[in-house]
PDB file of C-alpha atoms and ligand atoms in Angstrom:
ATOM      1  CA  MET A  19     103.445 133.349  95.469  1.00  0.00           C
ATOM      2  CA  LYS A  20     100.424 132.966  97.728  1.00  0.00           C
ATOM      3  CA  LYS A  21     100.510 129.278  99.387  1.00  0.00           C
ATOM      4  CA  ALA A  22      97.923 127.554 101.123  1.00  0.00           C
ATOM      5  CA  ILE A  23      98.164 124.554 103.566  1.00  0.00           C
ATOM      6  CA  TYR A  24      95.342 121.991 103.578  1.00  0.00           C
ATOM      7  CA  PRO A  25      96.076 119.756 106.673  1.00  0.00           C
ATOM      8  CA  GLY A  26      94.335 116.671 107.704  1.00  0.00           C
ATOM      9  CA  SER A  27      94.535 112.883 108.436  1.00  0.00           C
ATOM     10  CA  PHE A  28      93.295 111.740 105.031  1.00  0.00           C
ATOM     11  CA  ASP A  29      92.832 108.232 106.413  1.00  0.00           C
ATOM     12  CA  PRO A  30      92.208 107.898 103.416  1.00  0.00           C
ATOM     13  CA  ILE A  31      91.693 110.737 101.164  1.00  0.00           C
ATOM     14  CA  THR A  32      88.132 110.848  99.887  1.00  0.00           C
ATOM     15  CA  ASN A  33      86.355 112.733  96.850  1.00  0.00           C
ATOM     16  CA  GLY A  34      85.350 115.368  99.289  1.00  0.00           C
ATOM     17  CA  HIS A  35      88.836 116.085 100.194  1.00  0.00           C
ATOM     18  CA  LEU A  36      89.926 115.887  96.451  1.00  0.00           C
ATOM     19  CA  ASP A  37      87.058 118.522  95.679  1.00  0.00           C
ATOM     20  CA  ILE A  38      88.607 120.731  98.295  1.00  0.00           C
ATOM     21  CA  ILE A  39      92.160 120.434  96.796  1.00  0.00           C
ATOM     22  CA  GLU A  40      90.924 121.198  93.345  1.00  0.00           C
ATOM     23  CA  ARG A  41      89.045 124.240  94.430  1.00  0.00           C
ATOM     24  CA  THR A  42      92.114 125.628  96.548  1.00  0.00           C
ATOM     25  CA  SER A  43      94.349 124.883  93.749  1.00  0.00           C
ATOM     26  CA  LYS A  44      92.269 127.209  91.514  1.00  0.00           C
ATOM     27  CA  ILE A  45      92.520 130.220  93.922  1.00  0.00           C
ATOM     28  CA  PHE A  46      96.252 129.782  95.187  1.00  0.00           C
ATOM     29  CA  ASP A  47      99.519 129.651  93.411  1.00  0.00           C
ATOM     30  CA  HIS A  48     100.540 126.605  95.164  1.00  0.00           C
ATOM     31  CA  VAL A  49      98.936 123.988  97.695  1.00  0.00           C
ATOM     32  CA  THR A  50     100.631 121.839 100.084  1.00  0.00           C
ATOM     33  CA  VAL A  51      98.385 118.974 101.531  1.00  0.00           C
ATOM     34  CA  ALA A  52      99.735 118.316 104.967  1.00  0.00           C
ATOM     35  CA  VAL A  53      99.266 114.828 106.179  1.00  0.00           C
ATOM     36  CA  ALA A  54      99.435 114.298 110.055  1.00  0.00           C
ATOM     37  CA  ILE A  55     102.146 111.897 110.906  1.00  0.00           C
ATOM     38  CA  ASN A  56     101.236 108.719 112.845  1.00  0.00           C
ATOM     39  CA  ASN A  57     102.025 108.843 116.432  1.00  0.00           C
ATOM     40  CA  LYS A  58     101.093 107.123 119.668  1.00  0.00           C
ATOM     41  CA  LYS A  59      97.891 109.163 119.910  1.00  0.00           C
ATOM     42  CA  ASN A  60      96.611 109.013 116.454  1.00  0.00           C
ATOM     43  CA  LYS A  61      95.176 105.696 115.608  1.00  0.00           C
ATOM     44  CA  PHE A  62      94.919 105.685 111.895  1.00  0.00           C
ATOM     45  CA  LEU A  63      94.093 102.764 109.732  1.00  0.00           C
ATOM     46  CA  PHE A  64      96.459 103.443 106.984  1.00  0.00           C
ATOM     47  CA  SER A  65     100.377 104.297 107.671  1.00  0.00           C
ATOM     48  CA  ASP A  66     101.209 107.917 106.982  1.00  0.00           C
ATOM     49  CA  ILE A  67     103.370 106.635 104.215  1.00  0.00           C
ATOM     50  CA  LYS A  68     100.274 105.088 102.575  1.00  0.00           C
ATOM     51  CA  ARG A  69      98.075 108.143 103.163  1.00  0.00           C
ATOM     52  CA  LYS A  70     100.401 110.314 101.403  1.00  0.00           C
ATOM     53  CA  LYS A  71     100.906 108.174  98.478  1.00  0.00           C
ATOM     54  CA  PHE A  72      97.074 107.726  98.109  1.00  0.00           C
ATOM     55  CA  ILE A  73      96.903 111.559  97.788  1.00  0.00           C
ATOM     56  CA  GLU A  74      99.728 111.740  95.375  1.00  0.00           C
ATOM     57  CA  GLN A  75      98.033 109.199  93.215  1.00  0.00           C
ATOM     58  CA  SER A  76      94.981 111.246  93.333  1.00  0.00           C
ATOM     59  CA  ILE A  77      96.504 114.665  92.401  1.00  0.00           C
ATOM     60  CA  LYS A  78      98.539 113.943  89.626  1.00  0.00           C
ATOM     61  CA  HIS A  79      96.294 116.197  87.320  1.00  0.00           C
ATOM     62  CA  LEU A  80      97.091 119.093  89.602  1.00  0.00           C
ATOM     63  CA  LYS A  81     100.358 120.716  88.618  1.00  0.00           C
ATOM     64  CA  ASN A  82     100.595 123.349  91.710  1.00  0.00           C
ATOM     65  CA  VAL A  83      99.752 120.694  94.617  1.00  0.00           C
ATOM     66  CA  ASP A  84     102.234 118.714  96.438  1.00  0.00           C
ATOM     67  CA  VAL A  85     102.054 116.488  99.565  1.00  0.00           C
ATOM     68  CA  LYS A  86     104.103 116.633 102.699  1.00  0.00           C
ATOM     69  CA  LEU A  87     103.947 114.730 106.136  1.00  0.00           C
ATOM     70  CA  PHE A  88     103.819 116.901 109.116  1.00  0.00           C
ATOM     71  CA  ASP A  89     104.411 116.500 112.878  1.00  0.00           C
ATOM     72  CA  GLY A  90     103.858 118.363 115.995  1.00  0.00           C
ATOM     73  CA  LEU A  91     101.961 121.693 115.744  1.00  0.00           C
ATOM     74  CA  LEU A  92     100.397 122.673 112.468  1.00  0.00           C
ATOM     75  CA  ILE A  93     100.964 126.330 112.877  1.00  0.00           C
ATOM     76  CA  ASN A  94     104.835 125.531 113.015  1.00  0.00           C
ATOM     77  CA  PHE A  95     104.446 123.648 109.760  1.00  0.00           C
ATOM     78  CA  VAL A  96     102.743 126.486 108.093  1.00  0.00           C
ATOM     79  CA  ILE A  97     105.361 128.990 108.993  1.00  0.00           C
ATOM     80  CA  ALA A  98     108.079 126.417 107.966  1.00  0.00           C
ATOM     81  CA  GLU A  99     106.273 126.255 104.622  1.00  0.00           C
ATOM     82  CA  LYS A 100     106.201 130.044 104.372  1.00  0.00           C
ATOM     83  CA  SER A 101     102.663 130.160 104.269  1.00  0.00           C
ATOM     84  CA  ASN A 102      99.850 131.835 106.537  1.00  0.00           C
ATOM     85  CA  ILE A 103      96.687 130.149 105.238  1.00  0.00           C
ATOM     86  CA  ILE A 104      95.228 126.868 106.433  1.00  0.00           C
ATOM     87  CA  ILE A 105      92.475 125.724 104.352  1.00  0.00           C
ATOM     88  CA  ARG A 106      89.601 123.460 105.979  1.00  0.00           C
ATOM     89  CA  GLY A 107      86.683 121.760 104.558  1.00  0.00           C
ATOM     90  CA  LEU A 108      83.325 122.374 106.205  1.00  0.00           C
ATOM     91  CA  ARG A 109      80.555 119.771 105.239  1.00  0.00           C
ATOM     92  CA  VAL A 110      77.748 120.184 107.589  1.00  0.00           C
ATOM     93  CA  LEU A 111      76.915 122.213 110.658  1.00  0.00           C
ATOM     94  CA  SER A 112      78.245 119.474 112.967  1.00  0.00           C
ATOM     95  CA  ASP A 113      81.663 120.210 111.675  1.00  0.00           C
ATOM     96  CA  PHE A 114      81.433 123.692 112.711  1.00  0.00           C
ATOM     97  CA  GLU A 115      82.425 123.482 116.551  1.00  0.00           C
ATOM     98  CA  TYR A 116      85.425 121.348 116.295  1.00  0.00           C
ATOM     99  CA  GLU A 117      86.713 123.403 113.279  1.00  0.00           C
ATOM    100  CA  PHE A 118      85.766 126.947 115.001  1.00  0.00           C
ATOM    101  CA  ARG A 119      87.680 125.884 118.129  1.00  0.00           C
ATOM    102  CA  MET A 120      90.803 124.575 116.151  1.00  0.00           C
ATOM    103  CA  ALA A 121      90.823 127.846 113.789  1.00  0.00           C
ATOM    104  CA  LEU A 122      90.609 130.064 116.932  1.00  0.00           C
ATOM    105  CA  MET A 123      93.219 128.180 118.818  1.00  0.00           C
ATOM    106  CA  ASN A 124      95.862 128.324 115.984  1.00  0.00           C
ATOM    107  CA  ARG A 125      95.032 131.962 115.495  1.00  0.00           C
ATOM    108  CA  ASN A 126      95.605 132.749 119.144  1.00  0.00           C
ATOM    109  CA  MET A 127      98.854 130.753 118.917  1.00  0.00           C
ATOM    110  CA  ASN A 128      99.875 132.738 115.811  1.00  0.00           C
ATOM    111  CA  GLU A 129      97.779 135.968 114.878  1.00  0.00           C
ATOM    112  CA  ALA A 130      99.358 135.847 111.347  1.00  0.00           C
ATOM    113  CA  ILE A 131      97.867 132.525 110.517  1.00  0.00           C
ATOM    114  CA  THR A 132      94.206 132.622 108.936  1.00  0.00           C
ATOM    115  CA  THR A 133      92.021 129.514 108.535  1.00  0.00           C
ATOM    116  CA  LEU A 134      89.838 129.730 105.537  1.00  0.00           C
ATOM    117  CA  PHE A 135      86.838 127.417 105.169  1.00  0.00           C
ATOM    118  CA  MET A 136      85.664 125.860 101.985  1.00  0.00           C
ATOM    119  CA  MET A 137      82.591 123.896 101.173  1.00  0.00           C
ATOM    120  CA  PRO A 138      82.967 120.786  99.046  1.00  0.00           C
ATOM    121  CA  HIS A 139      80.620 119.937  96.384  1.00  0.00           C
ATOM    122  CA  GLU A 140      77.182 119.067  98.071  1.00  0.00           C
ATOM    123  CA  ASN A 141      77.635 115.238  96.432  1.00  0.00           C
ATOM    124  CA  TYR A 142      80.118 114.711  99.114  1.00  0.00           C
ATOM    125  CA  THR A 143      78.553 116.416 102.456  1.00  0.00           C
ATOM    126  CA  HIS A 144      77.816 112.934 103.596  1.00  0.00           C
ATOM    127  CA  VAL A 145      81.418 111.382 102.779  1.00  0.00           C
ATOM    128  CA  SER A 146      83.655 110.909 105.529  1.00  0.00           C
ATOM    129  CA  SER A 147      87.029 108.845 105.779  1.00  0.00           C
ATOM    130  CA  SER A 148      85.602 107.011 108.773  1.00  0.00           C
ATOM    131  CA  ILE A 149      82.263 105.964 106.921  1.00  0.00           C
ATOM    132  CA  ILE A 150      84.217 104.890 103.997  1.00  0.00           C
ATOM    133  CA  LYS A 151      86.441 102.628 106.072  1.00  0.00           C
ATOM    134  CA  GLU A 152      83.459 101.016 107.826  1.00  0.00           C
ATOM    135  CA  ILE A 153      81.555 100.594 104.407  1.00  0.00           C
ATOM    136  CA  ALA A 154      84.701  98.923 102.743  1.00  0.00           C
ATOM    137  CA  THR A 155      85.583  96.761 105.828  1.00  0.00           C
ATOM    138  CA  LEU A 156      81.994  95.306 105.606  1.00  0.00           C
ATOM    139  CA  ASN A 157      82.501  94.597 101.945  1.00  0.00           C
ATOM    140  CA  GLY A 158      80.109  97.620 100.709  1.00  0.00           C
ATOM    141  CA  LYS A 159      80.865  99.595  97.553  1.00  0.00           C
ATOM    142  CA  ILE A 160      83.060 102.768  98.014  1.00  0.00           C
ATOM    143  CA  ASP A 161      83.581 103.421  94.083  1.00  0.00           C
ATOM    144  CA  ASN A 162      81.526 106.788  94.282  1.00  0.00           C
ATOM    145  CA  TYR A 163      83.457 108.023  97.423  1.00  0.00           C
ATOM    146  CA  VAL A 164      87.235 107.763  96.813  1.00  0.00           C
ATOM    147  CA  PRO A 165      89.455 108.875  93.772  1.00  0.00           C
ATOM    148  CA  LYS A 166      89.225 106.048  91.260  1.00  0.00           C
ATOM    149  CA  GLU A 167      93.069 105.983  90.965  1.00  0.00           C
ATOM    150  CA  ILE A 168      93.456 104.354  94.426  1.00  0.00           C
ATOM    151  CA  LEU A 169      90.006 102.493  94.738  1.00  0.00           C
ATOM    152  CA  ASN A 170      91.499  99.037  94.459  1.00  0.00           C
ATOM    153  CA  GLU A 171      94.560  99.693  96.555  1.00  0.00           C
ATOM    154  CA  ILE A 172      92.395 100.979  99.292  1.00  0.00           C
ATOM    155  CA  ILE A 173      90.210  97.791  99.037  1.00  0.00           C
ATOM    156  CA  GLU A 174      93.297  95.593  98.777  1.00  0.00           C
ATOM    157  CA  CYS A 175      94.620  97.264 101.865  1.00  0.00           C
ATOM    158  CA  ILE A 176      91.637  96.642 103.858  1.00  0.00           C
ATOM    159  CA  ASN A 177      91.507  93.084 103.046  1.00  0.00           C
ATOM    160  CA  ASP A 178      95.010  92.664 103.957  1.00  0.00           C
ATOM    161  CA  ILE A 179      94.230  94.293 107.391  1.00  0.00           C
ATOM    162  CA  LYS A 180      91.179  92.328 107.959  1.00  0.00           C
ATOM    163  CA  SER A 181      93.142  88.831 107.177  1.00  0.00           C
ATOM    164  CA  SER A 182      96.026  89.649 109.456  1.00  0.00           C
TER     165      SER A 182
HETATM  166  O1  LIG B 227      91.529 115.412 109.355  1.00  0.00           O
HETATM  167  P1  LIG B 227      91.425 115.802 110.723  1.00  0.00           P
HETATM  168  O2  LIG B 227      91.623 114.464 111.672  1.00  0.00           O
HETATM  169  O3  LIG B 227      90.231 116.548 111.002  1.00  0.00           O
HETATM  170  O4  LIG B 227      92.684 116.616 110.844  1.00  0.00           O
HETATM  171  C1  LIG B 227      93.057 117.275 112.134  1.00  0.00           C
HETATM  172  C2  LIG B 227      94.487 117.879 112.175  1.00  0.00           C
HETATM  173  C3  LIG B 227      95.594 116.876 111.582  1.00  0.00           C
HETATM  174  C4  LIG B 227      94.202 118.950 111.022  1.00  0.00           C
HETATM  175  C5  LIG B 227      94.545 118.586 113.513  1.00  0.00           C
HETATM  176  O5  LIG B 227      94.684 117.497 114.542  1.00  0.00           O
HETATM  177  C6  LIG B 227      96.248 119.024 113.632  1.00  0.00           C
HETATM  178  O6  LIG B 227      96.098 120.222 113.262  1.00  0.00           O
HETATM  179  N1  LIG B 227      97.015 118.386 114.230  1.00  0.00           N
HETATM  180  C7  LIG B 227      98.308 118.850 114.543  1.00  0.00           C
HETATM  181  C8  LIG B 227      98.563 119.241 116.041  1.00  0.00           C
HETATM  182  C9  LIG B 227      98.115 120.749 116.305  1.00  0.00           C
HETATM  183  O7  LIG B 227      98.505 121.578 115.834  1.00  0.00           O
HETATM  184  N2  LIG B 227      96.989 120.690 117.151  1.00  0.00           N
HETATM  185  C10 LIG B 227      96.579 121.933 117.499  1.00  0.00           C
HETATM  186  C11 LIG B 227      95.275 122.334 116.744  1.00  0.00           C
HETATM  187  S1  LIG B 227      94.365 123.513 117.367  1.00  0.00           S
END
């Protein structure tokens, strides 16, 4: 069985992420979406439990996809999951340098692990979690950018954070 790991912060998941998950699920037997755990260095808006839950609510239509939290080195998680494939999305050229370094570093640490890059649909090349958070915090419309199943919950969470 060919398994792929799709890691990220997913703070929160966007329609661009979902597009990559759907494409990957058609190519691999199984896909695990790996959500980086909150730690002292990572300042995420949403808790890891919330970020994982948002993804689970968005992928109910995909039978060969699950979601797990991971901590520490990604390559260790990939090995523990008995995979050797990391999936990363590339939207625009400016993503490339960071992704290139990360893929090479992961390959240097473990030659058996390969990073594959996928392009999301062009409708999502301008979509990122950080822009969505900024728009939502300023009461802008994010309907077209996040999965419909989690839209209201994201807005409620952001409103709670704003009023706390
Ligand atoms: O969605 P992001 O923030 O671009 O995802 C980055 C992520 C979580 C995939 C990356 O930071 C990562 O792999 N973190 C785990 C720690 C690790 O393995 N670091 C070395 C990467 S070369």
